């Protein structure tokens, strides 16, 4: 049954578990790339992993054991941590806090992020007040112990938590980011009294100013740990039983990979695991295009994730919001909106058409999935307009029924609004795309970037269906659709490096801080970063560490990250002023500049073999089909050529209007646009403004 393999070992495998599909990308030693999809198994995601591995093994003429045995790197990205939080299925957590500060978690920052939005309540506090237990201890702002840790109050708290069925313990003491002694003493005492408990201290995760942020982060970590870590251990054991000989690597929120053993200490670092892999894949796109000025829109079934990169690299953040909860861990700066193929369209109380934020999910999914869904979605609208075809979809995993899509749109939108089904469908798509446009403007225009100078990278299962339209609205001239668009994050997992971030607050006036003090501070961070890699088995000579300081003007709330190559205070000051002017178009002079913290970002390049460039062809290509497709520019259906994407070669050119269908995505080439195939079999859509557009 299993013949000689048609792959060149060793190969690397990336698997991304999404809400609808589990994606696999395999890259072998010659750069040959294969991609596969299987349905996500919600009850036990590991089943979907095994299913897609079997598909890949069969396609390669291998047994599953041989496929895993020839794998040099196996990287996994999962939504299990995120889903645990979104579905409120985490552990029962007890929180130990400094006496007098038990309500910091509930008070949050003392104000709403949006002061005008007073109707939406804050998310449920993950630890009720009765389980936020005060501990007698105190450390001052200079890190001096004012009140020693009271062991007896810890013992009482442990007894209380045990009697209340607590599974995980979070410890967050005041000023522990300066001196963590009390937290670590408490952690060891809790473990000695309660060996089976999951115990986490905030100082092991976050050493930054911000009591609420540190408390929220360690609580999130404790909340997801008893659900995430056992799953990862089971998956790693199961993969070994199937033949995997290498350690399982996991995608982190910072865009790098790490071992299961490291994640056990910080499982909250997986909360944005899947989407963050797009950052690594985006850097591969930057290399292919010869430009780092890129904005990616990854549109899947439920949401759209937007990432920006320029000549300074991928935009990163120290703090992210996950469903209303604050996570103070380094992460790729991703702006997410509810705009995907499964986004539900509805009429509001005033009769206005709305798209989102609710989604149909994988089950029942859009109405056209024939799984009992009755609400119209973006996918239903695309099917009605002829941009998707009735029949098999998603690599043959789903069957689309146009009649069901028409019924859903007519019953819920068209008939009550007095619209035709076609115009209602076009309106659904237009509204959804407007959400994507706003999301791109959020990461570009609101941060001083002109989106028209960026190339739009359209990825995800639905990204290429909306890329050209979104680009035209933003003024972007080019849309890049990589050949792995439908499995973009799984591809990013194959190309990601190992990464560690060590971040710490350090409050010092720049003018009175010596270069030697700065050097000592950054050296401490770099040493800890290097130790984490060595603990994972990496060689010291393979570790690359980049240092940076965070600076701001006195009294401001946000800092500017300044890379440090040489600890010269004059050079640091100049770099800060240059970066500040770049962000805000002015500066406030050289006085009152303060250092607020620093960071060491370590990486180990894992490498991957890129696909060899194809030879350019010069030929006339013929469509595989002609079908009526609605084009909003002309407000009419036109017989539109349909091309098979997997058969296109370097040098092929297609003029719009046209559709390009591949196994994992559909590319829409609107009127007045044309598509080229590059040497890596990627698609470049050249977007022209419509006549009369400003």
XYZ file of C-alpha atoms in Angstrom:
694
model
C 0.000 0.000 0.000
C 2.750 2.445 0.967
C 5.240 2.743 -1.842
C 8.526 4.541 -1.891
C 7.982 8.062 -0.542
C 7.969 11.004 -2.927
C 9.348 13.316 -0.243
C 12.972 14.149 0.572
C 13.702 13.715 4.288
C 13.911 15.294 6.708
C 10.779 17.396 6.526
C 9.022 19.739 8.900
C 5.327 19.785 9.706
C 3.142 22.646 10.921
C -0.411 21.996 12.123
C -2.879 24.770 12.902
C -6.186 23.910 14.567
C -8.869 26.371 13.547
C -12.549 26.559 14.356
C -13.614 24.760 11.150
C -10.521 23.092 9.706
C -7.277 21.623 10.975
C -4.552 22.645 8.513
C -1.260 20.875 7.815
C 1.727 22.131 5.860
C 4.735 19.921 5.136
C 8.026 21.231 3.712
C 10.671 18.672 2.785
C 14.457 18.986 2.434
C 14.140 20.044 -1.230
C 11.588 22.753 -0.478
C 8.634 20.733 -1.789
C 5.506 21.962 -0.041
C 2.315 20.016 0.571
C -0.866 21.246 2.230
C -3.837 19.347 3.615
C -7.044 20.035 5.522
C -9.206 17.933 7.813
C -12.298 18.846 9.796
C -11.559 20.108 13.296
C -12.771 17.713 15.990
C -14.060 20.070 18.664
C -14.494 17.535 21.462
C -10.912 16.266 21.138
C -8.724 18.434 18.863
C -5.998 15.780 18.810
C -8.284 13.567 16.694
C -8.256 16.213 13.969
C -4.455 16.301 14.201
C -4.237 12.547 13.641
C -6.793 12.746 10.809
C -4.822 15.354 8.869
C -1.563 13.455 9.478
C -3.141 10.369 7.924
C -4.206 12.416 4.895
C -0.664 13.736 4.479
C 0.845 10.269 4.906
C -1.481 8.721 2.316
C -0.735 11.514 -0.166
C 3.006 10.914 0.278
C 2.713 7.137 0.004
C 3.869 6.677 3.593
C 2.568 5.190 6.790
C 1.770 7.686 9.542
C 4.708 6.289 11.522
C 7.096 6.867 8.613
C 5.766 10.381 8.079
C 6.349 11.296 11.718
C 9.645 9.413 11.875
C 11.097 11.518 9.051
C 10.022 14.799 10.651
C 12.767 17.130 11.949
C 10.441 19.811 13.387
C 6.804 19.352 14.375
C 5.121 22.648 15.300
C 1.596 22.849 16.647
C -0.648 25.867 16.987
C -3.914 25.462 18.798
C -6.925 27.464 19.874
C -7.391 25.309 22.986
C -6.177 28.039 25.370
C -8.307 30.675 23.646
C -11.371 28.438 23.534
C -10.949 27.568 27.217
C -11.198 31.279 27.988
C -13.935 32.145 25.483
C -16.120 29.237 26.567
C -15.461 29.875 30.294
C -14.314 26.284 30.790
C -11.121 27.012 32.712
C -10.055 25.904 36.160
C -11.412 27.114 39.475
C -8.706 29.566 40.550
C -7.720 30.879 43.956
C -5.791 34.164 44.105
C -3.346 35.070 46.876
C -2.810 38.834 47.128
C -1.170 41.350 49.420
C -3.436 42.153 52.352
C -5.603 45.134 51.446
C -5.449 44.617 47.669
C -7.865 41.752 47.038
C -10.062 43.801 44.690
C -7.403 44.918 42.192
C -8.511 42.219 39.741
C -12.125 43.426 39.780
C -11.400 47.157 39.845
C -9.259 46.636 36.729
C -7.775 49.966 35.574
C -10.467 51.990 37.295
C -11.981 53.167 34.021
C -13.466 51.832 30.822
C -11.255 51.486 27.769
C -14.092 53.122 25.820
C -15.658 55.760 28.107
C -18.649 56.145 25.775
C -19.595 52.448 25.876
C -21.476 52.152 29.164
C -23.946 49.421 28.186
C -21.513 46.544 27.788
C -20.539 45.043 31.152
C -17.006 44.019 31.989
C -16.324 40.318 31.467
C -16.929 37.977 34.375
C -14.156 38.182 36.989
C -12.305 34.867 36.765
C -11.758 34.683 40.533
C -14.732 35.531 42.798
C -13.998 37.748 45.798
C -14.392 34.841 48.202
C -11.407 33.142 46.542
C -9.231 36.260 46.441
C -7.484 35.655 49.742
C -5.305 38.258 51.531
C -1.789 37.335 52.654
C 0.072 39.374 55.242
C 3.275 40.634 53.562
C 4.510 43.882 52.060
C 7.322 45.031 49.779
C 7.808 48.739 49.118
C 8.337 50.466 45.766
C 12.113 50.215 46.166
C 11.942 46.450 46.634
C 12.576 46.481 50.389
C 10.640 44.029 52.559
C 8.495 46.010 54.999
C 6.451 43.082 56.342
C 7.841 39.529 56.053
C 5.670 36.831 54.513
C 3.300 35.488 57.170
C 3.383 31.696 56.739
C 0.300 31.203 58.883
C -1.883 33.346 56.597
C -0.668 31.253 53.650
C -1.559 28.025 55.489
C -5.057 29.334 56.256
C -5.540 30.359 52.625
C -4.425 26.949 51.341
C -6.876 25.218 53.673
C -9.674 27.509 52.499
C -8.908 26.854 48.831
C -8.691 23.090 49.318
C -12.083 23.052 51.024
C -13.593 25.113 48.172
C -12.403 22.817 45.355
C -9.801 25.173 43.878
C -7.680 23.619 41.098
C -5.064 26.303 40.454
C -3.429 28.994 42.579
C -2.276 32.405 41.333
C -0.004 34.612 43.455
C 0.200 38.374 42.845
C 1.865 40.493 45.512
C 2.401 44.235 45.433
C 5.743 45.351 43.914
C 6.832 41.770 43.231
C 8.187 42.883 39.849
C 11.018 44.625 41.757
C 11.600 41.981 44.426
C 10.005 38.569 43.942
C 11.236 37.029 47.208
C 7.858 36.984 48.965
C 6.064 35.513 45.947
C 8.613 32.735 45.583
C 8.534 31.950 49.308
C 4.742 31.744 49.110
C 4.875 29.587 45.978
C 7.221 27.072 47.621
C 5.110 26.947 50.770
C 1.893 26.345 48.801
C 3.564 23.554 46.836
C 4.827 21.914 50.016
C 1.345 22.036 51.537
C -0.475 21.096 48.325
C 1.774 19.144 45.921
C -0.997 18.458 43.390
C -2.004 22.090 42.878
C -1.120 24.187 39.867
C 0.745 27.171 41.352
C 1.924 30.264 39.463
C 3.554 33.506 40.642
C 3.134 36.782 38.762
C 6.858 37.605 38.989
C 7.685 34.466 36.991
C 5.532 35.768 34.145
C 5.529 39.574 34.214
C 8.135 41.904 35.690
C 6.460 45.105 34.608
C 4.801 48.010 36.400
C 1.048 47.559 36.622
C -0.518 45.647 39.487
C -3.719 44.899 37.586
C -1.930 43.730 34.442
C 0.340 41.388 36.413
C -2.572 40.027 38.424
C -4.757 39.517 35.366
C -1.947 37.716 33.531
C -1.135 35.250 36.303
C -4.846 34.559 36.833
C -5.293 33.850 33.106
C -2.293 31.541 33.275
C -3.722 29.609 36.219
C -7.176 29.545 34.610
C -6.078 27.813 31.391
C -3.189 25.680 32.713
C -5.147 22.634 33.996
C -6.936 22.399 30.637
C -4.067 23.205 28.254
C -1.071 21.420 29.776
C -2.678 17.941 30.098
C -3.885 18.204 26.484
C -0.377 19.043 25.287
C 1.144 16.215 27.300
C -1.392 13.757 25.886
C -0.824 14.990 22.349
C 2.964 14.742 22.644
C 2.687 11.207 24.055
C 0.241 10.190 21.334
C 2.468 11.569 18.579
C 5.420 9.652 20.007
C 3.323 6.487 19.976
C 2.558 7.167 16.306
C 6.258 7.563 15.515
C 7.366 11.152 16.236
C 10.988 11.128 17.426
C 11.433 14.869 17.925
C 10.028 17.090 20.702
C 6.668 18.695 20.024
C 7.103 22.448 19.489
C 4.339 24.952 20.151
C 3.527 28.298 18.591
C 3.503 31.175 21.070
C 1.748 34.527 20.994
C 5.104 36.228 20.320
C 5.430 34.530 16.927
C 8.112 32.036 17.977
C 8.098 28.374 18.936
C 8.908 26.738 22.255
C 8.855 23.271 23.821
C 5.993 21.774 25.828
C 8.166 21.915 28.958
C 8.593 25.692 28.636
C 4.901 26.209 27.932
C 3.985 24.370 31.127
C 5.350 27.400 33.011
C 3.459 29.935 30.855
C 0.480 28.267 29.134
C -1.120 31.705 28.748
C 1.539 32.372 26.090
C -0.601 30.183 23.794
C -3.665 32.431 23.986
C -2.954 33.902 20.535
C -0.997 30.903 19.311
C -2.616 30.310 15.920
C -2.889 33.849 14.485
C 0.630 34.771 15.650
C 2.096 32.206 13.262
C 0.997 34.548 10.502
C 3.832 36.894 11.508
C 6.482 34.331 10.586
C 4.738 33.562 7.300
C 4.445 37.296 6.591
C 8.228 37.684 6.838
C 8.617 34.957 4.195
C 6.254 36.991 1.994
C 8.380 40.087 2.631
C 11.447 38.253 1.373
C 9.596 37.075 -1.746
C 8.391 40.601 -2.503
C 11.627 42.360 -1.590
C 9.730 44.731 0.697
C 8.754 44.729 4.362
C 5.919 47.220 3.919
C 3.113 44.683 4.175
C -0.302 44.439 5.798
C -1.849 40.996 6.033
C -5.554 40.299 6.290
C -6.231 36.729 7.325
C -9.928 36.042 6.855
C -11.196 32.701 8.068
C -14.565 31.398 9.115
C -15.202 33.663 12.088
C -12.800 36.591 12.094
C -10.213 38.698 10.303
C -6.733 39.114 11.815
C -4.656 42.089 10.652
C -0.857 42.350 11.068
C 1.423 45.165 9.887
C 5.147 45.002 9.202
C 7.509 47.692 7.943
C 11.280 48.165 7.874
C 11.384 47.955 11.687
C 9.861 44.482 11.614
C 6.605 42.958 12.810
C 4.603 45.213 15.124
C 4.710 43.791 18.668
C 2.921 44.674 21.897
C 3.532 44.083 25.609
C -0.154 43.779 26.424
C -3.120 42.342 24.584
C -6.822 42.070 25.205
C -8.271 38.571 24.961
C -12.065 38.714 25.123
C -11.897 41.598 27.588
C -9.148 40.101 29.757
C -5.710 41.709 29.817
C -2.641 39.609 29.070
C 0.695 41.333 29.747
C 2.939 39.041 27.726
C 4.871 39.980 24.560
C 2.752 39.190 21.528
C 2.451 39.939 17.852
C 0.280 43.045 17.552
C -2.826 41.591 15.911
C -6.040 43.527 15.410
C -8.997 41.177 15.152
C -12.527 41.939 13.991
C -15.565 39.749 13.537
C -15.474 39.526 9.753
C -15.225 36.072 8.228
C -16.987 33.659 5.969
C -19.298 32.622 8.783
C -20.204 36.171 9.867
C -23.990 36.356 10.229
C -25.987 39.105 8.523
C -29.128 40.472 10.175
C -31.525 43.406 10.288
C -31.307 45.503 13.439
C -34.276 46.990 15.299
C -34.331 49.923 12.899
C -34.347 47.682 9.840
C -30.731 48.437 8.934
C -28.574 45.683 7.483
C -25.765 44.565 9.808
C -22.966 42.019 9.454
C -21.602 40.505 12.672
C -20.413 40.272 15.315
C -22.119 36.883 15.661
C -20.819 34.007 13.575
C -22.260 30.676 12.482
C -19.177 28.684 13.516
C -18.398 25.260 12.093
C -21.673 23.792 13.365
C -24.234 24.468 12.129
C -22.215 26.844 9.951
C -23.585 28.925 7.052
C -27.006 27.959 5.739
C -25.453 26.515 2.574
C -23.548 23.895 4.619
C -26.782 21.868 4.941
C -26.184 21.373 8.667
C -29.321 23.067 9.894
C -28.128 26.680 9.830
C -30.799 29.242 8.919
C -28.952 32.544 9.329
C -27.432 34.110 6.192
C -23.657 34.548 6.224
C -20.932 36.012 4.033
C -20.276 32.554 2.568
C -23.952 32.270 1.620
C -23.737 35.675 -0.078
C -20.651 34.678 -2.085
C -22.405 31.507 -3.224
C -25.507 33.432 -4.343
C -23.335 35.850 -6.347
C -21.600 32.990 -8.161
C -18.186 33.578 -6.593
C -18.368 30.181 -4.959
C -19.774 27.180 -6.770
C -22.334 24.696 -5.517
C -20.766 21.378 -4.651
C -17.666 20.470 -2.696
C -15.775 23.167 -0.805
C -12.813 23.423 1.580
C -10.767 20.753 -0.104
C -13.852 18.602 -0.611
C -14.779 18.518 3.090
C -18.037 20.490 2.823
C -20.892 20.501 0.310
C -22.453 23.864 -0.585
C -26.154 24.162 -1.477
C -27.036 27.393 -3.277
C -30.785 27.004 -2.747
C -30.360 27.013 1.034
C -28.221 30.164 0.823
C -30.858 31.939 -1.269
C -33.618 30.946 1.154
C -31.679 32.223 4.169
C -30.876 35.583 2.568
C -34.406 36.020 1.257
C -36.155 35.096 4.511
C -33.957 37.109 6.880
C -32.773 40.055 4.755
C -34.153 40.514 1.242
C -37.912 40.045 1.684
C -38.225 42.102 4.924
C -36.112 44.894 3.390
C -37.722 44.958 -0.049
C -34.450 44.019 -1.755
C -33.624 41.442 -4.348
C -31.674 38.449 -3.086
C -28.706 39.525 -5.215
C -28.590 43.083 -3.866
C -29.008 41.809 -0.312
C -26.086 39.427 -0.845
C -23.939 42.225 -2.278
C -24.819 44.407 0.713
C -23.752 41.679 3.147
C -20.342 41.432 1.513
C -19.935 45.209 1.333
C -20.627 45.572 5.066
C -18.255 42.755 5.984
C -15.491 44.265 3.833
C -16.021 47.630 5.506
C -15.162 45.993 8.835
C -11.930 44.691 7.306
C -11.117 48.141 5.900
C -11.612 49.719 9.331
C -9.370 47.063 10.881
C -6.576 47.851 8.413
C -6.964 51.572 9.093
C -6.708 50.822 12.813
C -3.193 49.366 12.469
C -2.068 51.834 9.796
C -3.775 55.237 9.602
C -4.275 55.533 13.372
C -0.552 54.859 13.866
C 0.705 57.279 11.261
C 1.080 54.886 8.316
C -0.363 55.476 4.856
C -1.892 52.118 3.819
C -1.585 52.973 0.131
C 2.202 52.490 0.292
C 1.797 48.944 1.621
C 1.194 45.710 -0.232
C -1.903 43.933 1.027
C -1.324 40.231 1.739
C -4.657 38.394 1.476
C -4.651 35.052 3.270
C -6.905 32.650 5.109
C -9.586 30.600 3.442
C -11.550 33.723 2.455
C -8.872 36.436 2.312
C -8.303 36.267 -1.449
C -12.039 36.687 -2.099
C -11.982 40.136 -0.515
C -8.365 41.262 -0.977
C -8.715 43.234 -4.211
C -11.874 45.010 -3.088
C -10.336 45.980 0.269
C -7.100 47.081 -1.431
C -8.996 49.276 -3.879
C -10.791 51.036 -1.021
C -7.496 51.624 0.824
C -5.578 52.757 -2.256
C -3.199 49.780 -2.197
C -1.856 48.996 -5.668
C -0.931 45.350 -5.139
C -2.472 42.333 -3.442
C -0.196 39.377 -2.744
C -1.881 35.982 -2.435
C 0.703 33.347 -1.435
C 0.161 29.830 -2.701
C -0.294 28.807 0.942
C -2.986 31.442 1.552
C -5.541 28.888 2.726
C -3.111 27.362 5.242
C -1.086 30.499 5.993
C -0.672 30.017 9.743
C 0.290 26.355 9.383
C 2.935 27.509 6.896
C 4.110 30.117 9.409
C 4.610 27.370 11.964
C 6.926 25.569 9.555
C 9.028 28.702 9.071
C 9.069 30.112 12.623
C 12.183 30.390 14.780
C 12.464 29.470 18.436
C 11.946 32.639 20.475
C 12.109 33.876 24.057
C 11.205 37.339 25.376
C 12.433 38.645 28.725
C 10.873 41.998 29.628
C 11.320 44.007 32.817
C 10.455 47.437 34.180
C 13.366 49.677 35.155
C 12.451 53.220 36.126
C 15.410 55.573 35.670
C 15.954 59.121 34.338
C 18.062 58.809 31.192
C 20.100 61.933 31.984
C 21.440 60.560 35.299
C 21.802 56.892 34.360
C 25.268 55.724 33.375
C 26.047 53.575 30.374
C 27.502 50.925 32.691
C 24.239 50.702 34.659
C 22.284 50.308 31.422
C 24.718 47.680 30.222
C 24.409 45.723 33.478
C 20.601 45.840 33.344
C 20.419 44.635 29.741
C 23.067 41.979 30.411
C 20.892 40.550 33.210
C 17.924 40.255 30.853
C 20.052 38.704 28.109
C 21.514 36.150 30.529
C 18.058 34.988 31.585
C 16.968 34.794 27.957
C 20.043 32.748 27.041
C 19.471 30.391 29.997
C 15.952 29.567 28.796
C 17.323 28.429 25.443
C 20.119 26.392 26.993
C 17.582 24.706 29.294
C 15.759 23.610 26.125
C 18.915 22.051 24.716
C 20.011 24.732 22.245
C 23.707 25.462 21.748
C 24.980 28.814 23.029
C 26.532 29.731 19.660
C 23.149 29.394 17.928
C 21.411 31.909 20.191
C 20.921 35.443 18.860
C 19.855 38.100 21.355
C 18.677 41.628 20.584
C 18.306 44.172 23.372
C 16.091 47.236 23.591
C 15.088 49.922 26.054
C 11.641 51.406 26.567
C 11.711 55.178 26.955
C 9.180 57.968 27.245
C 8.884 61.573 28.309
C 8.169 62.034 31.999
C 4.444 61.905 32.703
C 3.450 60.105 29.509
C 1.698 56.744 29.557
C 3.125 54.965 26.514
C 6.761 54.109 25.827
C 8.849 53.959 22.674
C 10.972 50.867 22.066
C 14.540 51.731 21.077
C 16.865 48.923 19.904
C 20.240 49.047 21.653
C 23.437 48.008 19.924
C 25.817 50.097 22.008
C 25.099 51.459 25.489
C 25.962 55.072 24.753
C 23.481 57.423 26.412
C 23.867 60.103 23.738
C 23.158 57.569 20.995
C 20.188 56.240 22.973
C 18.804 59.772 23.315
C 19.175 60.427 19.580
C 17.533 57.112 18.712
C 14.610 57.874 21.025
C 14.053 61.311 19.506
C 14.210 59.890 15.991
C 11.732 57.137 16.829
C 9.432 59.560 18.663
C 9.368 61.929 15.682
C 8.667 59.018 13.371
C 5.632 58.023 15.426
C 4.252 61.441 16.385
C 5.794 63.854 13.817
C 7.384 65.987 16.567
C 9.455 65.718 19.746
C 9.524 67.502 23.102
C 13.244 68.099 23.338
C 16.006 66.222 25.120
C 14.922 66.886 28.713
C 12.735 64.700 30.929
C 13.377 61.459 29.032
C 12.976 58.459 31.326
C 13.769 54.772 30.933
C 10.740 52.670 31.845
C 12.075 49.209 31.074
C 14.053 46.945 28.834
C 13.835 43.705 26.951
C 15.945 40.896 25.585
C 14.523 39.096 22.563
C 16.284 35.830 21.867
C 15.928 33.632 18.819
C 17.381 30.470 17.371
C 17.020 30.145 13.618
C 15.555 26.729 12.867
C 15.800 27.194 9.107
C 13.703 25.713 6.338
C 14.332 24.926 2.691
C 12.584 27.366 0.391
C 10.910 26.154 -2.761
C 13.067 26.396 -5.851
C 11.997 29.047 -8.338
C 10.052 27.825 -11.335
C 11.012 28.511 -14.931
C 9.004 31.246 -16.605
C 6.427 30.108 -19.116
C 5.012 32.003 -22.055
C 1.678 30.554 -22.990
C -1.935 31.389 -23.417
C -3.989 29.833 -20.654
C -7.582 28.779 -21.066
C -10.241 28.817 -18.346
C -11.576 25.528 -17.048
C -15.096 26.909 -16.783
C -17.345 29.859 -17.519
C -20.093 30.799 -15.089
C -22.267 33.815 -14.329
C -20.788 35.940 -11.532
C -22.187 39.164 -10.115
C -19.826 42.145 -10.305
C -20.806 45.144 -8.240
C -18.861 47.554 -10.465
C -21.333 46.924 -13.294
C -24.243 45.785 -11.068
C -24.758 42.771 -13.265
C -23.948 39.113 -13.774
C -21.284 38.382 -16.385
C -20.057 35.151 -17.870
C -16.767 34.952 -16.014
C -13.777 32.722 -16.761
C -12.734 30.370 -13.963
C -9.136 29.136 -13.797
C -7.636 26.242 -11.866
C -5.174 27.848 -9.478
C -3.070 24.756 -8.849
C -2.365 24.485 -12.604
C -1.122 28.066 -13.063
C 2.610 28.576 -13.612
C 5.196 31.337 -13.364
C 4.557 33.883 -16.101
C 0.828 33.245 -16.467
C -1.328 36.387 -16.572
C -5.084 36.699 -16.129
C -7.153 39.818 -16.788
C -10.194 40.523 -14.668
C -12.961 39.860 -14.200
C -11.986 36.290 -13.356
C -11.975 33.690 -10.606
C -9.027 31.492 -9.677
C -9.989 28.410 -7.686
C -7.469 26.311 -5.778
C -7.921 23.499 -3.286
C -7.937 25.799 -0.236
C -9.061 29.228 -1.447
C -10.737 31.212 -4.233
C -9.129 34.349 -5.675
C -11.386 37.078 -7.030
C -9.841 39.247 -9.762
C -12.265 42.168 -10.248
C -12.815 44.219 -13.351
C -9.961 46.609 -14.233
C -7.460 44.379 -12.388
C -5.106 41.642 -13.536
C -3.255 38.761 -11.912
C 0.328 37.570 -12.437
C 1.913 34.335 -11.196
C 5.419 34.818 -9.755
C 8.387 32.447 -9.614
C 7.142 30.934 -6.343
C 3.682 30.174 -7.789
C 2.191 33.015 -5.735
C -0.451 35.359 -7.143
C 0.003 39.112 -7.534
C -3.167 41.097 -8.183
C -2.485 44.540 -9.667
C -5.321 46.765 -8.535
C -6.422 49.703 -10.640
C -8.779 52.328 -9.369
C -12.175 52.231 -10.995
C -12.898 55.032 -13.456
C -14.211 58.027 -11.558
C -12.725 56.925 -8.228
C -11.016 59.660 -6.249
